[in-house]
CSV table of C-alpha atoms in Angstrom, one decimal:
chain,number,residue,atom,x,y,z
A,1,UNK,CA,-0.1,0.0,0.0
A,2,UNK,CA,1.2,3.5,-0.9
A,3,UNK,CA,0.9,5.7,2.1
A,4,UNK,CA,2.2,8.9,3.8
A,5,UNK,CA,2.7,12.3,2.2
A,6,UNK,CA,1.8,12.1,-1.5
A,7,UNK,CA,2.3,15.3,-3.3
A,8,UNK,CA,-0.1,16.5,-5.8
A,9,UNK,CA,2.8,17.8,-8.0
A,10,UNK,CA,2.3,21.2,-9.9
A,11,UNK,CA,3.5,21.2,-13.4
A,12,UNK,CA,6.1,23.9,-14.2
A,13,UNK,CA,5.8,26.1,-17.1
A,14,UNK,CA,7.4,29.0,-18.7
A,15,UNK,CA,5.7,32.3,-19.0
A,16,UNK,CA,4.1,31.1,-22.3
A,17,UNK,CA,2.6,28.0,-20.6
A,18,UNK,CA,5.0,25.5,-22.1
A,19,UNK,CA,6.0,22.7,-19.8
A,20,UNK,CA,9.3,23.2,-18.3
A,21,UNK,CA,11.1,19.9,-18.0
A,22,UNK,CA,14.3,21.1,-16.4
A,23,UNK,CA,12.3,22.5,-13.5
A,24,UNK,CA,10.2,19.2,-13.4
A,25,UNK,CA,13.4,17.4,-12.8
A,26,UNK,CA,14.4,19.9,-10.1
A,27,UNK,CA,11.0,19.4,-8.4
A,28,UNK,CA,11.3,15.6,-8.5
A,29,UNK,CA,14.7,15.7,-6.8
A,30,UNK,CA,13.5,18.3,-4.2
A,31,UNK,CA,10.6,16.0,-3.1
A,32,UNK,CA,12.7,13.0,-2.8
A,33,UNK,CA,15.3,14.7,-0.9
A,34,UNK,CA,12.7,16.3,1.5
A,35,UNK,CA,11.0,12.9,2.3
A,36,UNK,CA,7.9,13.0,0.1
A,37,UNK,CA,6.5,9.4,0.1
A,38,UNK,CA,5.0,9.5,-3.4
A,39,UNK,CA,4.2,11.8,-6.4
A,40,UNK,CA,1.0,12.3,-8.1
A,41,UNK,CA,1.8,13.2,-11.7
A,42,UNK,CA,-0.9,15.2,-13.7
A,43,UNK,CA,-3.4,15.3,-11.0
A,44,UNK,CA,-5.8,18.2,-10.9
A,45,UNK,CA,-3.2,20.3,-9.2
A,46,UNK,CA,-0.9,19.6,-12.1
A,47,UNK,CA,-3.4,21.4,-14.4
A,48,UNK,CA,-4.5,18.2,-16.1
A,49,UNK,CA,-7.6,19.9,-17.4
A,50,UNK,CA,-5.6,22.3,-19.6
A,51,UNK,CA,-2.9,19.9,-21.0
A,52,UNK,CA,-3.8,17.9,-24.2
A,53,UNK,CA,-3.6,14.1,-24.1
A,54,UNK,CA,-0.1,13.9,-25.5
A,55,UNK,CA,1.3,16.5,-23.2
A,56,UNK,CA,-0.4,14.9,-20.2
A,57,UNK,CA,1.1,11.5,-21.0
A,58,UNK,CA,4.5,13.1,-21.7
A,59,UNK,CA,4.6,14.7,-18.4
A,60,UNK,CA,3.6,11.4,-16.6
A,61,UNK,CA,6.4,9.5,-18.6
A,62,UNK,CA,8.9,12.3,-17.8
A,63,UNK,CA,8.2,12.1,-14.1
A,64,UNK,CA,8.4,8.3,-14.0
A,65,UNK,CA,11.7,8.4,-15.8
A,66,UNK,CA,13.1,11.2,-13.4
A,67,UNK,CA,11.9,9.3,-10.3
A,68,UNK,CA,13.5,6.0,-11.5
A,69,UNK,CA,11.8,3.8,-9.1
A,70,UNK,CA,12.9,5.7,-6.0
A,71,UNK,CA,9.3,6.4,-4.8
A,72,UNK,CA,5.9,5.5,-6.3
A,73,UNK,CA,4.4,7.5,-9.0
A,74,UNK,CA,0.7,7.8,-9.2
A,75,UNK,CA,-0.7,9.2,-12.6
A,76,UNK,CA,-3.7,11.2,-12.7
A,77,UNK,CA,-5.9,9.7,-15.4
A,78,UNK,CA,-9.5,10.7,-14.6
A,79,UNK,CA,-11.8,12.3,-17.2
A,80,UNK,CA,-15.5,12.9,-17.6
A,81,UNK,CA,-15.5,10.5,-20.6
A,82,UNK,CA,-15.1,6.9,-19.7
A,83,UNK,CA,-13.2,6.1,-22.9
A,84,UNK,CA,-10.8,8.9,-22.5
A,85,UNK,CA,-10.2,7.8,-18.9
A,86,UNK,CA,-9.5,4.3,-20.1
A,87,UNK,CA,-7.0,5.6,-22.7
A,88,UNK,CA,-5.2,7.8,-20.2
A,89,UNK,CA,-5.0,5.0,-17.7
A,90,UNK,CA,-3.6,2.6,-20.4
A,91,UNK,CA,-1.0,5.1,-21.4
A,92,UNK,CA,0.0,5.7,-17.8
A,93,UNK,CA,0.5,2.1,-17.3
A,94,UNK,CA,2.6,1.8,-20.4
A,95,UNK,CA,4.8,4.7,-19.1
A,96,UNK,CA,5.5,2.8,-16.0
A,97,UNK,CA,3.3,4.5,-13.4
A,98,UNK,CA,2.7,2.5,-10.2
A,99,UNK,CA,-0.9,3.4,-9.8
A,100,UNK,CA,-3.5,5.8,-11.3
A,101,UNK,CA,-5.8,8.3,-9.6
A,102,UNK,CA,-9.1,8.9,-11.3
A,103,UNK,CA,-11.2,11.9,-10.4
A,104,UNK,CA,-15.0,11.5,-10.7
A,105,UNK,CA,-16.5,12.7,-14.0
A,106,UNK,CA,-17.1,16.3,-13.8
A,107,UNK,CA,-19.9,18.6,-15.1
A,108,UNK,CA,-22.0,15.6,-16.4
A,109,UNK,CA,-23.2,14.6,-12.9
A,110,UNK,CA,-23.5,10.8,-13.1
A,111,UNK,CA,-25.7,8.8,-10.7
A,112,UNK,CA,-24.1,6.5,-8.3
A,113,UNK,CA,-24.8,3.7,-10.5
A,114,UNK,CA,-23.1,5.6,-13.4
A,115,UNK,CA,-20.1,6.1,-11.2
A,116,UNK,CA,-19.9,2.4,-10.3
A,117,UNK,CA,-20.2,1.4,-14.0
A,118,UNK,CA,-17.6,4.1,-15.1
A,119,UNK,CA,-14.9,2.9,-12.6
A,120,UNK,CA,-15.7,-0.8,-13.1
A,121,UNK,CA,-15.2,-0.3,-16.9
A,122,UNK,CA,-11.7,1.3,-16.4
A,123,UNK,CA,-10.6,-1.2,-13.8
A,124,UNK,CA,-11.7,-4.0,-16.3
A,125,UNK,CA,-9.9,-2.4,-19.1
A,126,UNK,CA,-6.5,-1.8,-17.6
A,127,UNK,CA,-4.7,-4.0,-15.0
A,128,UNK,CA,-3.1,-1.3,-12.9
A,129,UNK,CA,-3.8,-0.3,-9.3
A,130,UNK,CA,-6.5,2.4,-9.3
A,131,UNK,CA,-7.5,5.0,-6.7
A,132,UNK,CA,-10.8,6.7,-6.8
A,133,UNK,CA,-10.9,10.4,-6.3
A,134,UNK,CA,-14.0,12.2,-4.7
A,135,UNK,CA,-13.9,16.0,-4.8
A,136,UNK,CA,-17.5,17.3,-5.1
A,137,UNK,CA,-16.5,20.9,-4.5
A,138,UNK,CA,-14.7,20.8,-8.0
A,139,UNK,CA,-16.7,18.3,-9.8
A,140,UNK,CA,-20.4,18.8,-8.7
A,141,UNK,CA,-20.5,15.0,-8.1
A,142,UNK,CA,-20.2,13.2,-4.7
A,143,UNK,CA,-19.3,9.5,-4.7
A,144,UNK,CA,-20.9,8.2,-1.6
A,145,UNK,CA,-19.2,5.9,0.7
A,146,UNK,CA,-21.7,3.0,-0.3
A,147,UNK,CA,-20.5,3.3,-3.9
A,148,UNK,CA,-16.8,3.3,-2.8
A,149,UNK,CA,-17.7,0.1,-0.8
A,150,UNK,CA,-19.1,-1.5,-3.9
A,151,UNK,CA,-16.1,-0.6,-6.1
A,152,UNK,CA,-13.6,-1.9,-3.4
A,153,UNK,CA,-14.6,-5.3,-4.2
A,154,UNK,CA,-12.9,-4.9,-7.6
A,155,UNK,CA,-9.4,-6.4,-7.2
A,156,UNK,CA,-7.3,-3.5,-8.8
A,157,UNK,CA,-9.3,-0.6,-7.2
A,158,UNK,CA,-7.1,-0.2,-4.1
A,159,UNK,CA,-8.1,3.1,-2.6
A,160,UNK,CA,-9.8,6.5,-2.6
A,161,UNK,CA,-8.8,10.0,-2.2
A,162,UNK,CA,-11.7,11.5,-0.2
A,163,UNK,CA,-11.6,15.2,-0.4
A,164,UNK,CA,-14.9,16.3,1.1
A,165,UNK,CA,-13.2,17.2,4.4
A,166,UNK,CA,-16.0,15.2,6.0
A,167,UNK,CA,-14.0,13.2,8.8
A,168,UNK,CA,-16.8,10.8,9.7
A,169,UNK,CA,-16.3,9.4,6.2
A,170,UNK,CA,-13.0,7.7,7.2
A,171,UNK,CA,-14.9,5.2,9.5
A,172,UNK,CA,-17.7,4.9,7.1
A,173,UNK,CA,-15.4,3.9,4.3
A,174,UNK,CA,-13.2,1.8,6.5
A,175,UNK,CA,-16.1,-0.3,7.7
A,176,UNK,CA,-17.4,-0.8,4.1
A,177,UNK,CA,-14.0,-1.5,2.5
A,178,UNK,CA,-11.9,-3.2,5.0
A,179,UNK,CA,-8.3,-2.7,6.3
A,180,UNK,CA,-6.6,-3.5,3.1
A,181,UNK,CA,-8.2,-0.5,1.2
A,182,UNK,CA,-6.2,2.7,1.2
A,183,UNK,CA,-8.0,5.9,2.4
A,184,UNK,CA,-6.3,9.1,1.5
A,185,UNK,CA,-7.5,12.7,2.3
A,186,UNK,CA,-7.5,15.4,-0.3
A,187,UNK,CA,-8.1,18.1,2.1
A,188,UNK,CA,-5.0,19.6,3.7
A,189,UNK,CA,-6.8,21.5,6.5
A,190,UNK,CA,-8.2,18.2,8.0
A,191,UNK,CA,-5.3,15.9,7.0
A,192,UNK,CA,-3.9,15.6,10.5
A,193,UNK,CA,-7.2,14.6,12.1
A,194,UNK,CA,-8.0,12.4,9.1
A,195,UNK,CA,-4.8,10.3,9.5
A,196,UNK,CA,-5.3,10.1,13.3
A,197,UNK,CA,-8.6,8.6,12.7
A,198,UNK,CA,-7.1,5.8,10.6
A,199,UNK,CA,-6.4,7.4,7.1
A,200,UNK,CA,-3.4,6.1,5.1
A,201,UNK,CA,-2.1,9.5,4.0
A,202,UNK,CA,-2.8,12.7,2.2
A,203,UNK,CA,-2.6,13.7,-1.4
A,204,UNK,CA,-1.5,17.1,-0.7
A,205,UNK,CA,-1.2,20.7,-2.1
A,206,UNK,CA,0.7,22.0,0.9
A,207,UNK,CA,3.3,19.3,0.4
A,208,UNK,CA,4.5,21.2,-2.9
A,209,UNK,CA,5.8,24.0,-0.5
A,210,UNK,CA,6.6,22.3,2.7
A,211,UNK,CA,7.2,18.6,2.0
A,212,UNK,CA,9.4,17.8,4.9
A,213,UNK,CA,6.9,19.2,7.5
A,214,UNK,CA,3.9,17.5,5.8
A,215,UNK,CA,5.8,14.2,5.7
A,216,UNK,CA,6.7,14.5,9.3
A,217,UNK,CA,3.1,15.5,10.3
A,218,UNK,CA,1.4,12.7,8.4
A,219,UNK,CA,4.0,10.1,9.6
A,220,UNK,CA,3.3,11.1,13.2
A,221,UNK,CA,-0.6,11.0,12.6
A,222,UNK,CA,-0.4,7.5,11.1
A,223,UNK,CA,1.6,6.3,13.9
A,224,UNK,CA,-0.9,7.7,16.4
A,225,UNK,CA,1.3,10.3,17.8
A,226,UNK,CA,-1.3,13.1,18.3
A,227,UNK,CA,0.9,15.6,20.2
A,228,UNK,CA,3.6,15.5,17.6
A,229,UNK,CA,1.3,15.6,14.5
A,230,UNK,CA,-0.7,18.5,16.0
A,231,UNK,CA,2.4,20.5,16.9
A,232,UNK,CA,3.6,20.3,13.4
A,233,UNK,CA,0.2,20.9,11.8
A,234,UNK,CA,0.1,24.2,13.7
A,235,UNK,CA,3.0,25.5,11.6
A,236,UNK,CA,1.2,24.3,8.4
A,237,UNK,CA,-2.3,25.7,9.3
A,238,UNK,CA,-1.8,29.0,7.4
A,239,UNK,CA,-0.4,27.3,4.5
A,240,UNK,CA,-3.3,24.8,4.3
A,241,UNK,CA,-5.7,28.0,4.2
A,242,UNK,CA,-3.8,30.4,2.1
A,243,UNK,CA,-2.8,28.1,-0.7
A,244,UNK,CA,-6.5,28.3,-1.6
A,245,UNK,CA,-6.8,32.1,-1.3
A,246,UNK,CA,-7.4,31.9,-5.2
A,247,UNK,CA,-8.3,28.9,-7.2
A,248,UNK,CA,-5.9,26.0,-6.8
A,249,UNK,CA,-3.1,25.7,-8.3
A,250,UNK,CA,-2.7,29.5,-8.6
A,251,UNK,CA,-1.4,30.3,-5.1
A,252,UNK,CA,0.8,27.0,-4.8
A,253,UNK,CA,2.4,27.7,-8.2
A,254,UNK,CA,3.2,31.3,-7.0
A,255,UNK,CA,4.7,29.9,-3.8
A,256,UNK,CA,6.9,27.3,-5.6
A,257,UNK,CA,8.2,29.9,-7.9
A,258,UNK,CA,8.8,32.2,-4.9
A,259,UNK,CA,11.0,29.4,-3.6
A,260,UNK,CA,13.1,29.5,-6.7
A,261,UNK,CA,12.2,26.1,-7.8
A,262,UNK,CA,10.3,27.1,-11.2
A,263,UNK,CA,9.5,30.0,-13.3
A,264,UNK,CA,6.3,32.0,-13.3
A,265,UNK,CA,4.0,30.0,-15.6
A,266,UNK,CA,0.4,28.9,-15.7
A,267,UNK,CA,-2.2,27.8,-18.4
A,268,UNK,CA,-5.2,29.9,-19.1
A,269,UNK,CA,-8.0,30.2,-18.0
A,270,UNK,CA,-6.1,30.2,-14.8
A,271,UNK,CA,-4.0,33.4,-14.3
A,272,UNK,CA,-1.0,34.2,-12.0
A,273,UNK,CA,-1.5,35.1,-8.4
A,274,UNK,CA,-2.7,38.7,-7.9
A,275,UNK,CA,-0.4,40.9,-5.9
A,276,UNK,CA,-3.0,41.7,-3.2
A,277,UNK,CA,-2.4,37.9,-2.1
A,278,UNK,CA,1.3,38.0,-2.0
A,279,UNK,CA,1.6,38.9,1.7
A,280,UNK,CA,-0.9,36.2,2.9
A,281,UNK,CA,0.9,33.5,1.0
A,282,UNK,CA,4.4,34.7,2.1
A,283,UNK,CA,3.3,34.8,5.7
A,284,UNK,CA,2.0,31.3,5.5
A,285,UNK,CA,5.3,30.2,4.0
A,286,UNK,CA,7.2,31.9,6.9
A,287,UNK,CA,5.1,30.0,9.6
A,288,UNK,CA,5.9,26.8,7.8
A,289,UNK,CA,9.5,27.8,8.0
A,290,UNK,CA,10.2,27.4,4.1
A,291,UNK,CA,11.4,31.1,3.7
């Protein structure tokens, strides 16, 4: 089971929106050095919605090659078209990804049965470990614990990223899916409590900026060390909040650029962080001791 601090990696770009592979390599080395447990390549924080299929798959392959087996790589392969999600998942497997993360179909609002059939079709089509991803605040689609329970019976559906921030879902999903099913949070603000309640890790935005602290906090929480986990999380609290002061990944890309790890580049329709937000994000970074 992949567990711990799993960074939802930003995709570095130049100021024309072209993927910057040299900075991508720098980010991979930074995360391995800082103790990040796994990387999500081309998740939603990686701007998967604005890269075309070939760019998307090239970034996944590039990250897999740079990591070179040192930590697991999870490829974001979700789509609101089942056939597109199957193709992305197949290409991620061919690129050497260790697992895939599949966001619920966005905009088209499938029923719970539609969600079950969507994920069942992908799992049956591509033999690679697959992680469900529920983030209704971005997709307008909430995959209920009962549906996750049904899907957990499929052999290569191995976990879920549950990003509602509803902590009672940890126990609900665990009771329905069993101890061998991985339950990750996608909500940084509640990640400490989530893992203290039995979650297996976080797929984190904050980890782009403070990977060592997030790794230490999540490790402590998984091990049941509440005092240590909460003391570290106190340093991260402002970061968890202010990295969402504008739409993700706008603030986190600004913060990573501020750290000198990449240039100022983002894809339309997203725009660069506005200057009225600089002080809040900088202050959060100071509290997390990264600047």
